[in-house]
Amino acid sequence: MIEKMLVTPFQKFVKIESFSGILLFGATIFALIWANSPLDYLYQNLWDYKLGFQTEHISLNKPLILWVNDGLMTIFFFLIGLEIKRELVIGELNSMKKAAFPFFAAIGGMLIPVGLFVLLNNNPETLAGWGIPMATDIAFSLAILNVLGKRVPLSLKVFLTAFAIVDDLGAVLVIALFYSGGIKWMLLAYAMGILAFLFTLSYWRIYSKYIFAIAGLVVWFLFLKAGIHPTIAGVLMALTIPIRQRIGVSTYTRKVSGILEDIKLSPGKKEPILSHRQIEQLDDLEDWTGLVQSPLQHLEHRLHNWVAYLVMPVFALANAGIALGSDMSLDLSLVLNISIGLVVGKGIGVSLFSLGAVKLKIAAFPTGVNYKNIIGVALLAGVGFTMSIFISNLAFVGSDYSDSAKVGILGGSLIAGILGYTVLYFVSKKANK
């Protein structure tokens, strides 16, 4: 019974991420077709259209594509922050024993691709793209893994998810440390002061969605103006959200039982409306329900579908539209370096470090998983679409190398996805014989 309660929510998570991967793929194909059609000018005009406001003291006027990349994607990073906190506190990363295997896999999956890119790169102008091949797209990779159905054990999907979350944490740190510049320290100090206040409220288990929402908007704006990418504000805001309930389930059950009994005994009305007493009891029921819910879990549950079905597809639509005409100028070296980093770097890095950790007895294979499965997942980890494109936007902002980087990401991700699927398909087939 307990195992079923734990597995079912994760299976739902996998289904959401898998369908999100399908939407991402569809949005990518649509963007490519649109950007290479006779209506390509509409594509460029749409994302270059400026929105915002300007006053005497405050200016916030950005092209639509930056509202997507700096604004909408902050929600994506906020969800990543919630997932990281949950996994660190109560999930697959809350102990050294659980965290060791995906942790070492993620470390290898970041270091080796970056090392390969730097080693192969011979152009100082493209060196800024070193962080691009280190990222894994959890939606795409889980979608591919889910196509295999029961051929792969559920524990392999759990491992991929935990590994991708550690990988995301690494990418967030890289963005914060290496892809932010010209920092205005006073504005950053104001933002950190607000975050410290929210952490204090969280420690005292004081939570108001209105206070946190308003504070989040202010922190986002301060990070934007301070020169640090505002999506980092989304991650830090997520870490301030309390994870623990304010009352226990037993207390909630007792209170709800009393409320329901009171509603049942309340005198009814002839009209098809509630009595004043029943309305009060329903208000109490709503209040007690809010207290028993984990604020972090509740937000994660509410945001997951929005991010999976709206934020990420819109990001793909806005960023994947590369004009592939004959007059396109590609840096083939950059394209190859990124593709090699994603396919070879991820494949070797994840396999070598995770299997090495097992050999050294620092970690152990998850139940039902063997080294052949890990090699397949390692190749699948080279699907780096969303986060890789996001980093490429920061590395080559306003640069001629931007399209080359995206072609490398699309090509490398496609090859990694096909190789990972093929290996897992045949490995699983052999295992089932």
PDB file of N, CA, C and O in Angstrom, residues 218-252:
ATOM      1  N   VAL A 218       9.519  41.569  -6.711  1.00  0.00           N
ATOM      2  CA  VAL A 218      10.529  42.586  -6.388  1.00  0.00           C
ATOM      3  C   VAL A 218      11.931  42.000  -6.524  1.00  0.00           C
ATOM      4  O   VAL A 218      12.829  42.632  -7.099  1.00  0.00           O
ATOM      5  N   VAL A 219      12.135  40.782  -6.010  1.00  0.00           N
ATOM      6  CA  VAL A 219      13.448  40.126  -6.096  1.00  0.00           C
ATOM      7  C   VAL A 219      13.818  39.892  -7.557  1.00  0.00           C
ATOM      8  O   VAL A 219      14.974  40.106  -7.967  1.00  0.00           O
ATOM      9  N   TRP A 220      12.850  39.443  -8.366  1.00  0.00           N
ATOM     10  CA  TRP A 220      13.097  39.213  -9.796  1.00  0.00           C
ATOM     11  C   TRP A 220      13.567  40.511 -10.465  1.00  0.00           C
ATOM     12  O   TRP A 220      14.548  40.515 -11.213  1.00  0.00           O
ATOM     13  N   PHE A 221      12.891  41.613 -10.185  1.00  0.00           N
ATOM     14  CA  PHE A 221      13.241  42.900 -10.777  1.00  0.00           C
ATOM     15  C   PHE A 221      14.629  43.363 -10.326  1.00  0.00           C
ATOM     16  O   PHE A 221      15.427  43.852 -11.131  1.00  0.00           O
ATOM     17  N   LEU A 222      14.932  43.183  -9.045  1.00  0.00           N
ATOM     18  CA  LEU A 222      16.235  43.595  -8.515  1.00  0.00           C
ATOM     19  C   LEU A 222      17.360  42.774  -9.130  1.00  0.00           C
ATOM     20  O   LEU A 222      18.430  43.305  -9.456  1.00  0.00           O
ATOM     21  N   PHE A 223      17.144  41.467  -9.300  1.00  0.00           N
ATOM     22  CA  PHE A 223      18.159  40.623  -9.942  1.00  0.00           C
ATOM     23  C   PHE A 223      18.373  41.059 -11.386  1.00  0.00           C
ATOM     24  O   PHE A 223      19.510  41.111 -11.869  1.00  0.00           O
ATOM     25  N   LEU A 224      17.263  41.348 -12.089  1.00  0.00           N
ATOM     26  CA  LEU A 224      17.360  41.782 -13.480  1.00  0.00           C
ATOM     27  C   LEU A 224      18.203  43.046 -13.596  1.00  0.00           C
ATOM     28  O   LEU A 224      19.105  43.135 -14.439  1.00  0.00           O
ATOM     29  N   LYS A 225      17.925  44.029 -12.742  1.00  0.00           N
ATOM     30  CA  LYS A 225      18.642  45.297 -12.793  1.00  0.00           C
ATOM     31  C   LYS A 225      20.038  45.203 -12.186  1.00  0.00           C
ATOM     32  O   LYS A 225      20.910  46.021 -12.493  1.00  0.00           O
ATOM     33  N   ALA A 226      20.282  44.181 -11.342  1.00  0.00           N
ATOM     34  CA  ALA A 226      21.594  44.029 -10.712  1.00  0.00           C
ATOM     35  C   ALA A 226      22.610  43.375 -11.636  1.00  0.00           C
ATOM     36  O   ALA A 226      23.807  43.376 -11.346  1.00  0.00           O
ATOM     37  N   GLY A 227      22.131  42.788 -12.759  1.00  0.00           N
ATOM     38  CA  GLY A 227      23.060  42.163 -13.703  1.00  0.00           C
ATOM     39  C   GLY A 227      23.199  40.669 -13.534  1.00  0.00           C
ATOM     40  O   GLY A 227      24.017  40.037 -14.207  1.00  0.00           O
ATOM     41  N   ILE A 228      22.408  40.080 -12.641  1.00  0.00           N
ATOM     42  CA  ILE A 228      22.394  38.624 -12.475  1.00  0.00           C
ATOM     43  C   ILE A 228      21.144  38.107 -13.160  1.00  0.00           C
ATOM     44  O   ILE A 228      20.068  38.686 -13.014  1.00  0.00           O
ATOM     45  N   HIS A 229      21.277  37.016 -13.907  1.00  0.00           N
ATOM     46  CA  HIS A 229      20.118  36.568 -14.680  1.00  0.00           C
ATOM     47  C   HIS A 229      18.931  36.328 -13.753  1.00  0.00           C
ATOM     48  O   HIS A 229      19.041  35.623 -12.746  1.00  0.00           O
ATOM     49  N   PRO A 230      17.770  36.916 -14.074  1.00  0.00           N
ATOM     50  CA  PRO A 230      16.632  36.886 -13.147  1.00  0.00           C
ATOM     51  C   PRO A 230      16.058  35.496 -12.878  1.00  0.00           C
ATOM     52  O   PRO A 230      15.340  35.308 -11.898  1.00  0.00           O
ATOM     53  N   THR A 231      16.364  34.517 -13.743  1.00  0.00           N
ATOM     54  CA  THR A 231      15.879  33.163 -13.472  1.00  0.00           C
ATOM     55  C   THR A 231      16.489  32.596 -12.183  1.00  0.00           C
ATOM     56  O   THR A 231      15.895  31.731 -11.539  1.00  0.00           O
ATOM     57  N   ILE A 232      17.675  33.086 -11.818  1.00  0.00           N
ATOM     58  CA  ILE A 232      18.292  32.650 -10.563  1.00  0.00           C
ATOM     59  C   ILE A 232      17.423  33.078  -9.377  1.00  0.00           C
ATOM     60  O   ILE A 232      17.344  32.394  -8.363  1.00  0.00           O
ATOM     61  N   ALA A 233      16.755  34.227  -9.531  1.00  0.00           N
ATOM     62  CA  ALA A 233      15.825  34.668  -8.483  1.00  0.00           C
ATOM     63  C   ALA A 233      14.715  33.648  -8.297  1.00  0.00           C
ATOM     64  O   ALA A 233      14.249  33.428  -7.174  1.00  0.00           O
ATOM     65  N   GLY A 234      14.291  33.020  -9.398  1.00  0.00           N
ATOM     66  CA  GLY A 234      13.253  31.996  -9.302  1.00  0.00           C
ATOM     67  C   GLY A 234      13.696  30.814  -8.464  1.00  0.00           C
ATOM     68  O   GLY A 234      12.946  30.312  -7.630  1.00  0.00           O
ATOM     69  N   VAL A 235      14.933  30.375  -8.648  1.00  0.00           N
ATOM     70  CA  VAL A 235      15.466  29.249  -7.868  1.00  0.00           C
ATOM     71  C   VAL A 235      15.567  29.618  -6.391  1.00  0.00           C
ATOM     72  O   VAL A 235      15.147  28.858  -5.507  1.00  0.00           O
ATOM     73  N   LEU A 236      16.126  30.791  -6.100  1.00  0.00           N
ATOM     74  CA  LEU A 236      16.294  31.213  -4.705  1.00  0.00           C
ATOM     75  C   LEU A 236      14.953  31.431  -4.024  1.00  0.00           C
ATOM     76  O   LEU A 236      14.786  31.097  -2.842  1.00  0.00           O
ATOM     77  N   MET A 237      13.974  31.978  -4.748  1.00  0.00           N
ATOM     78  CA  MET A 237      12.636  32.140  -4.184  1.00  0.00           C
ATOM     79  C   MET A 237      12.034  30.781  -3.820  1.00  0.00           C
ATOM     80  O   MET A 237      11.386  30.632  -2.780  1.00  0.00           O
ATOM     81  N   ALA A 238      12.263  29.792  -4.669  1.00  0.00           N
ATOM     82  CA  ALA A 238      11.734  28.445  -4.400  1.00  0.00           C
ATOM     83  C   ALA A 238      12.294  27.873  -3.105  1.00  0.00           C
ATOM     84  O   ALA A 238      11.592  27.195  -2.352  1.00  0.00           O
ATOM     85  N   LEU A 239      13.562  28.175  -2.834  1.00  0.00           N
ATOM     86  CA  LEU A 239      14.195  27.639  -1.626  1.00  0.00           C
ATOM     87  C   LEU A 239      13.630  28.263  -0.353  1.00  0.00           C
ATOM     88  O   LEU A 239      13.805  27.719   0.740  1.00  0.00           O
ATOM     89  N   THR A 240      12.944  29.407  -0.480  1.00  0.00           N
ATOM     90  CA  THR A 240      12.345  30.042   0.702  1.00  0.00           C
ATOM     91  C   THR A 240      10.966  29.480   1.030  1.00  0.00           C
ATOM     92  O   THR A 240      10.420  29.758   2.091  1.00  0.00           O
ATOM     93  N   ILE A 241      10.389  28.698   0.127  1.00  0.00           N
ATOM     94  CA  ILE A 241       9.041  28.163   0.345  1.00  0.00           C
ATOM     95  C   ILE A 241       9.097  27.049   1.381  1.00  0.00           C
ATOM     96  O   ILE A 241       9.857  26.091   1.232  1.00  0.00           O
ATOM     97  N   PRO A 242       8.284  27.121   2.449  1.00  0.00           N
ATOM     98  CA  PRO A 242       8.302  26.066   3.474  1.00  0.00           C
ATOM     99  C   PRO A 242       7.852  24.728   2.894  1.00  0.00           C
ATOM    100  O   PRO A 242       6.936  24.687   2.056  1.00  0.00           O
ATOM    101  N   ILE A 243       8.487  23.665   3.325  1.00  0.00           N
ATOM    102  CA  ILE A 243       8.108  22.343   2.845  1.00  0.00           C
ATOM    103  C   ILE A 243       7.212  21.616   3.840  1.00  0.00           C
ATOM    104  O   ILE A 243       6.431  20.744   3.481  1.00  0.00           O
ATOM    105  N   ARG A 244       7.290  22.002   5.118  1.00  0.00           N
ATOM    106  CA  ARG A 244       6.544  21.276   6.144  1.00  0.00           C
ATOM    107  C   ARG A 244       5.148  21.850   6.341  1.00  0.00           C
ATOM    108  O   ARG A 244       4.913  23.041   6.176  1.00  0.00           O
ATOM    109  N   GLN A 245       4.235  20.962   6.688  1.00  0.00           N
ATOM    110  CA  GLN A 245       2.856  21.381   6.976  1.00  0.00           C
ATOM    111  C   GLN A 245       2.813  22.161   8.286  1.00  0.00           C
ATOM    112  O   GLN A 245       3.662  21.979   9.156  1.00  0.00           O
ATOM    113  N   ARG A 246       1.809  23.026   8.398  1.00  0.00           N
ATOM    114  CA  ARG A 246       1.664  23.778   9.645  1.00  0.00           C
ATOM    115  C   ARG A 246       0.864  23.008  10.684  1.00  0.00           C
ATOM    116  O   ARG A 246       0.933  23.300  11.872  1.00  0.00           O
ATOM    117  N   ILE A 247       0.081  22.014  10.250  1.00  0.00           N
ATOM    118  CA  ILE A 247      -0.583  21.090  11.175  1.00  0.00           C
ATOM    119  C   ILE A 247      -0.435  19.683  10.625  1.00  0.00           C
ATOM    120  O   ILE A 247      -0.226  19.502   9.417  1.00  0.00           O
ATOM    121  N   GLY A 248      -0.545  18.690  11.490  1.00  0.00           N
ATOM    122  CA  GLY A 248      -0.425  17.308  11.066  1.00  0.00           C
ATOM    123  C   GLY A 248      -1.717  16.765  10.487  1.00  0.00           C
ATOM    124  O   GLY A 248      -2.792  17.349  10.645  1.00  0.00           O
ATOM    125  N   VAL A 249      -1.611  15.618   9.812  1.00  0.00           N
ATOM    126  CA  VAL A 249      -2.781  15.003   9.186  1.00  0.00           C
ATOM    127  C   VAL A 249      -3.803  14.571  10.231  1.00  0.00           C
ATOM    128  O   VAL A 249      -5.012  14.692  10.034  1.00  0.00           O
ATOM    129  N   SER A 250      -3.330  14.072  11.389  1.00  0.00           N
ATOM    130  CA  SER A 250      -4.260  13.621  12.434  1.00  0.00           C
ATOM    131  C   SER A 250      -5.096  14.781  12.960  1.00  0.00           C
ATOM    132  O   SER A 250      -6.317  14.642  13.164  1.00  0.00           O
ATOM    133  N   THR A 251      -4.446  15.930  13.179  1.00  0.00           N
ATOM    134  CA  THR A 251      -5.181  17.127  13.626  1.00  0.00           C
ATOM    135  C   THR A 251      -6.190  17.557  12.568  1.00  0.00           C
ATOM    136  O   THR A 251      -7.341  17.879  12.873  1.00  0.00           O
ATOM    137  N   TYR A 252      -5.761  17.539  11.319  1.00  0.00           N
ATOM    138  CA  TYR A 252      -6.640  17.923  10.215  1.00  0.00           C
ATOM    139  C   TYR A 252      -7.850  16.994  10.132  1.00  0.00           C
ATOM    140  O   TYR A 252      -8.994  17.448   9.974  1.00  0.00           O
TER     141      TYR A 252
END
